[in-house]
Amino acid sequence: MTSRLPAATALAAAALALASCGGGGSPGDVRPGNPPELAAVSGPDSFLLFPNPQKQADGTLQMDTAAYAQAYYAAIDPANAKDTLAKWKAANGFDSGSGAQHTVVFGDKRDLGYGRRMTARQNADGTLAFMVENYLVEAAAGYAYSLLNLDAAVARDTRHLIGVNGIEFSPGPGGGVAFAKFFNFNAVTGARELAVDLDGRGMKAMPGPCISCHGGRGDALMPADASGVPRFNLVQNSASGSRGDVQARLHPFEVDAFDFSSTPGFTRAEQEAALKAINRMVLCSYPLPSPSSSPEDACRRPATANEWQGTAATLLKSFYGGDGLPNAAFSDTYVPPSWQAAGQTTLYQQVIAPACRTCHLMRGTGAQSDIDFATWEKFRPYAERAKAHVFDRGNMPLAKIVYDAFWRSNGPSALANFLQAEGYAVRDASGAVPMPGRPVADPGPSRVTGQGATRLSASGSLYATAYAWTIVSGPAGASLSEANTAQPTFTATANGTWTVQLVASNGPAQSAPARIDIVVNGSLTPAPGAIRFADIKAAMQEGNTCTVCHSPTGSGARPPVYYTNDDRNGDGVAGDATDDAWFHAEVRSRINFTDLAASALLRKPSGHHHNGGQVQGFNAAAAPGDPSRAKYDLFLNWILAGAPK
């Protein structure tokens, strides 16, 4: 492991996640007919890379740059008081003789494959810290799990120590409510590093590989401060109110998923009590949504209405018998009542528990928590996204070992059965469930545009090297040029509606045809190419379209982004040009330039997991150009133009 961060990864087929449990789907990663674990990889791919990596105008991914990691550490450690392992340990009280400290050694056979020696601390002030030494005997196992990795951790064989991770739960530099922070230290020098290779798939910038599964947000950076360093975004509904609080959480330790040594002192039985004590520590980091008389909840602070509600606490407690944690040994037999009532126990046990739950339970807010999949009713509306990310894109599950294990299990068949019942067929003509890697055509979203030339794009297509576009219906007066390229030009000289089809291919393998409607209206105001952020801002604020909630005084729970004229840069002036530059960056964070139609800026107000309702003007079910989707069309055309200022 080195501190060098290669040029930011370009994802030819990156994706929006269901919001966090999965990954991998670049064309160099999964190929048709090849098991994913045998696929050749020429560089970093999307495993452990945040699903919306903030693709920039030049094609680079902001979240996978050194600048992103530098801004993160400038936010959580501005004085570099924790830029070495020794300084980080001292700051967190390791080996001080005070507080509670436990060390466990296990094989991480389900997640990253390492042999892990973890020391967990809980200090008198309630802060938590977890130091994790990662051992990998590469000659024997590559970046896959092996008992040799566990043996190296037991022996503390520094020849195979590839890095040390640090996670702490503590207040930010300004004090206040504690939140999770992530560090990575060089195995030899102990220096804090800006990037980490956790699975042999290439270096990726911190904190992305951690927050992709720990529930964090991947917001774009804000403009630089006076020192020239870009600032981390401030999540407005955070309880801490601190930049660098990415809303990440601490996972429960699922002991049944670990491997243990038979060496005396390191068996599961001998470590069971320490593992339970560590899970108690994790529980203390979860906010408490309502008063509790259970003694294990006494360390939990009350949750605000705006934040994650400690959803994972129910799961963690179930591992030890429920409230009071009466059982000494860990046991995972949990299936949420709503999944049982819906007759979906098999789907939960074969898909959600092993492949999704760990990451998804860390997500959601008091206002909207569907993404946590804690109930059947929350998961079911994600059927279309499950098809897209698991079977088409191949970027779920997001960790490589979890991904491989999923495809070796009955999980794909169980998920395919669910999708079939929801109207999404994924099985091929023989009834088999195909792995990701086949060409998938994506011509972009249907849209309304003006007369003249409109550039189309197949950049969202997957595992494709060739493209064929055709106009399949519509009146005379339209044409396609460069129809066998990824970016043809559609030209219309009159108003009307045309259907355009794309077929993508990779050698002899062809995709199913994908079609979009293009509605041409020569009277659009503003014209699609003339839309600027000022138009988007006006649409957000007009008649309280968005600001009824997205404001400091909005109704209901506070959302993570404000759309009002606020003093974003803290200079005492609200709504000036500098604030608008920050505002633009925040709104651009809500766009997924690797999967445009799935952008939160479009899906949320259209009623997709936005408390079930549509914001006026965002009826995405209506045809392009329909007045009921006028604001959707405005936002979409701005995004298609690159979301200019």
PDB file of N, CA and C in Angstrom, residues 344 347 376 379-383 386 413-424:
ATOM      1  N   GLN A 344     -41.568 -12.964   2.641  1.00  0.00           N
ATOM      2  CA  GLN A 344     -40.307 -12.702   1.950  1.00  0.00           C
ATOM      3  C   GLN A 344     -39.089 -13.052   2.804  1.00  0.00           C
ATOM      4  N   LEU A 347     -36.097 -14.179   0.571  1.00  0.00           N
ATOM      5  CA  LEU A 347     -35.434 -13.055  -0.092  1.00  0.00           C
ATOM      6  C   LEU A 347     -34.559 -12.299   0.892  1.00  0.00           C
ATOM      7  N   TRP A 376     -40.138  -4.557   4.438  1.00  0.00           N
ATOM      8  CA  TRP A 376     -40.478  -4.991   3.091  1.00  0.00           C
ATOM      9  C   TRP A 376     -41.084  -3.835   2.301  1.00  0.00           C
ATOM     10  N   PHE A 379     -38.329  -1.660   0.878  1.00  0.00           N
ATOM     11  CA  PHE A 379     -37.510  -2.259  -0.174  1.00  0.00           C
ATOM     12  C   PHE A 379     -38.251  -2.398  -1.492  1.00  0.00           C
ATOM     13  N   ARG A 380     -39.509  -2.763  -1.455  1.00  0.00           N
ATOM     14  CA  ARG A 380     -40.234  -3.133  -2.666  1.00  0.00           C
ATOM     15  C   ARG A 380     -40.196  -2.060  -3.760  1.00  0.00           C
ATOM     16  N   PRO A 381     -40.340  -0.772  -3.450  1.00  0.00           N
ATOM     17  CA  PRO A 381     -40.305   0.222  -4.527  1.00  0.00           C
ATOM     18  C   PRO A 381     -38.953   0.346  -5.228  1.00  0.00           C
ATOM     19  N   TYR A 382     -37.932  -0.308  -4.702  1.00  0.00           N
ATOM     20  CA  TYR A 382     -36.621  -0.243  -5.337  1.00  0.00           C
ATOM     21  C   TYR A 382     -36.418  -1.339  -6.381  1.00  0.00           C
ATOM     22  N   ALA A 383     -37.460  -1.985  -6.804  1.00  0.00           N
ATOM     23  CA  ALA A 383     -37.322  -3.100  -7.747  1.00  0.00           C
ATOM     24  C   ALA A 383     -36.602  -2.673  -9.025  1.00  0.00           C
ATOM     25  N   ALA A 386     -33.001  -2.129  -8.332  1.00  0.00           N
ATOM     26  CA  ALA A 386     -32.313  -3.393  -8.082  1.00  0.00           C
ATOM     27  C   ALA A 386     -31.947  -4.069  -9.397  1.00  0.00           C
ATOM     28  N   SER A 413     -30.922 -15.813  -7.999  1.00  0.00           N
ATOM     29  CA  SER A 413     -32.193 -16.441  -8.363  1.00  0.00           C
ATOM     30  C   SER A 413     -33.331 -15.902  -7.508  1.00  0.00           C
ATOM     31  N   ALA A 414     -33.089 -15.751  -6.201  1.00  0.00           N
ATOM     32  CA  ALA A 414     -34.128 -15.223  -5.315  1.00  0.00           C
ATOM     33  C   ALA A 414     -34.506 -13.798  -5.702  1.00  0.00           C
ATOM     34  N   LEU A 415     -33.502 -12.976  -6.038  1.00  0.00           N
ATOM     35  CA  LEU A 415     -33.786 -11.602  -6.432  1.00  0.00           C
ATOM     36  C   LEU A 415     -34.489 -11.560  -7.782  1.00  0.00           C
ATOM     37  N   ALA A 416     -34.095 -12.433  -8.693  1.00  0.00           N
ATOM     38  CA  ALA A 416     -34.753 -12.495 -10.000  1.00  0.00           C
ATOM     39  C   ALA A 416     -36.223 -12.872  -9.852  1.00  0.00           C
ATOM     40  N   ASN A 417     -36.537 -13.780  -8.942  1.00  0.00           N
ATOM     41  CA  ASN A 417     -37.935 -14.165  -8.707  1.00  0.00           C
ATOM     42  C   ASN A 417     -38.745 -12.977  -8.207  1.00  0.00           C
ATOM     43  N   PHE A 418     -38.152 -12.202  -7.281  1.00  0.00           N
ATOM     44  CA  PHE A 418     -38.833 -11.006  -6.788  1.00  0.00           C
ATOM     45  C   PHE A 418     -39.082 -10.021  -7.924  1.00  0.00           C
ATOM     46  N   LEU A 419     -38.069  -9.775  -8.745  1.00  0.00           N
ATOM     47  CA  LEU A 419     -38.221  -8.818  -9.840  1.00  0.00           C
ATOM     48  C   LEU A 419     -39.255  -9.281 -10.851  1.00  0.00           C
ATOM     49  N   GLN A 420     -39.272 -10.579 -11.125  1.00  0.00           N
ATOM     50  CA  GLN A 420     -40.279 -11.121 -12.039  1.00  0.00           C
ATOM     51  C   GLN A 420     -41.682 -10.817 -11.521  1.00  0.00           C
ATOM     52  N   ALA A 421     -41.898 -11.004 -10.223  1.00  0.00           N
ATOM     53  CA  ALA A 421     -43.212 -10.731  -9.632  1.00  0.00           C
ATOM     54  C   ALA A 421     -43.568  -9.252  -9.699  1.00  0.00           C
ATOM     55  N   GLU A 422     -42.536  -8.380  -9.740  1.00  0.00           N
ATOM     56  CA  GLU A 422     -42.776  -6.944  -9.809  1.00  0.00           C
ATOM     57  C   GLU A 422     -42.849  -6.428 -11.244  1.00  0.00           C
ATOM     58  N   GLY A 423     -42.718  -7.337 -12.217  1.00  0.00           N
ATOM     59  CA  GLY A 423     -42.840  -6.944 -13.620  1.00  0.00           C
ATOM     60  C   GLY A 423     -41.535  -6.641 -14.311  1.00  0.00           C
ATOM     61  N   TYR A 424     -40.402  -7.039 -13.716  1.00  0.00           N
ATOM     62  CA  TYR A 424     -39.092  -6.790 -14.313  1.00  0.00           C
ATOM     63  C   TYR A 424     -38.421  -8.133 -14.594  1.00  0.00           C
TER      64      TYR A 424
END
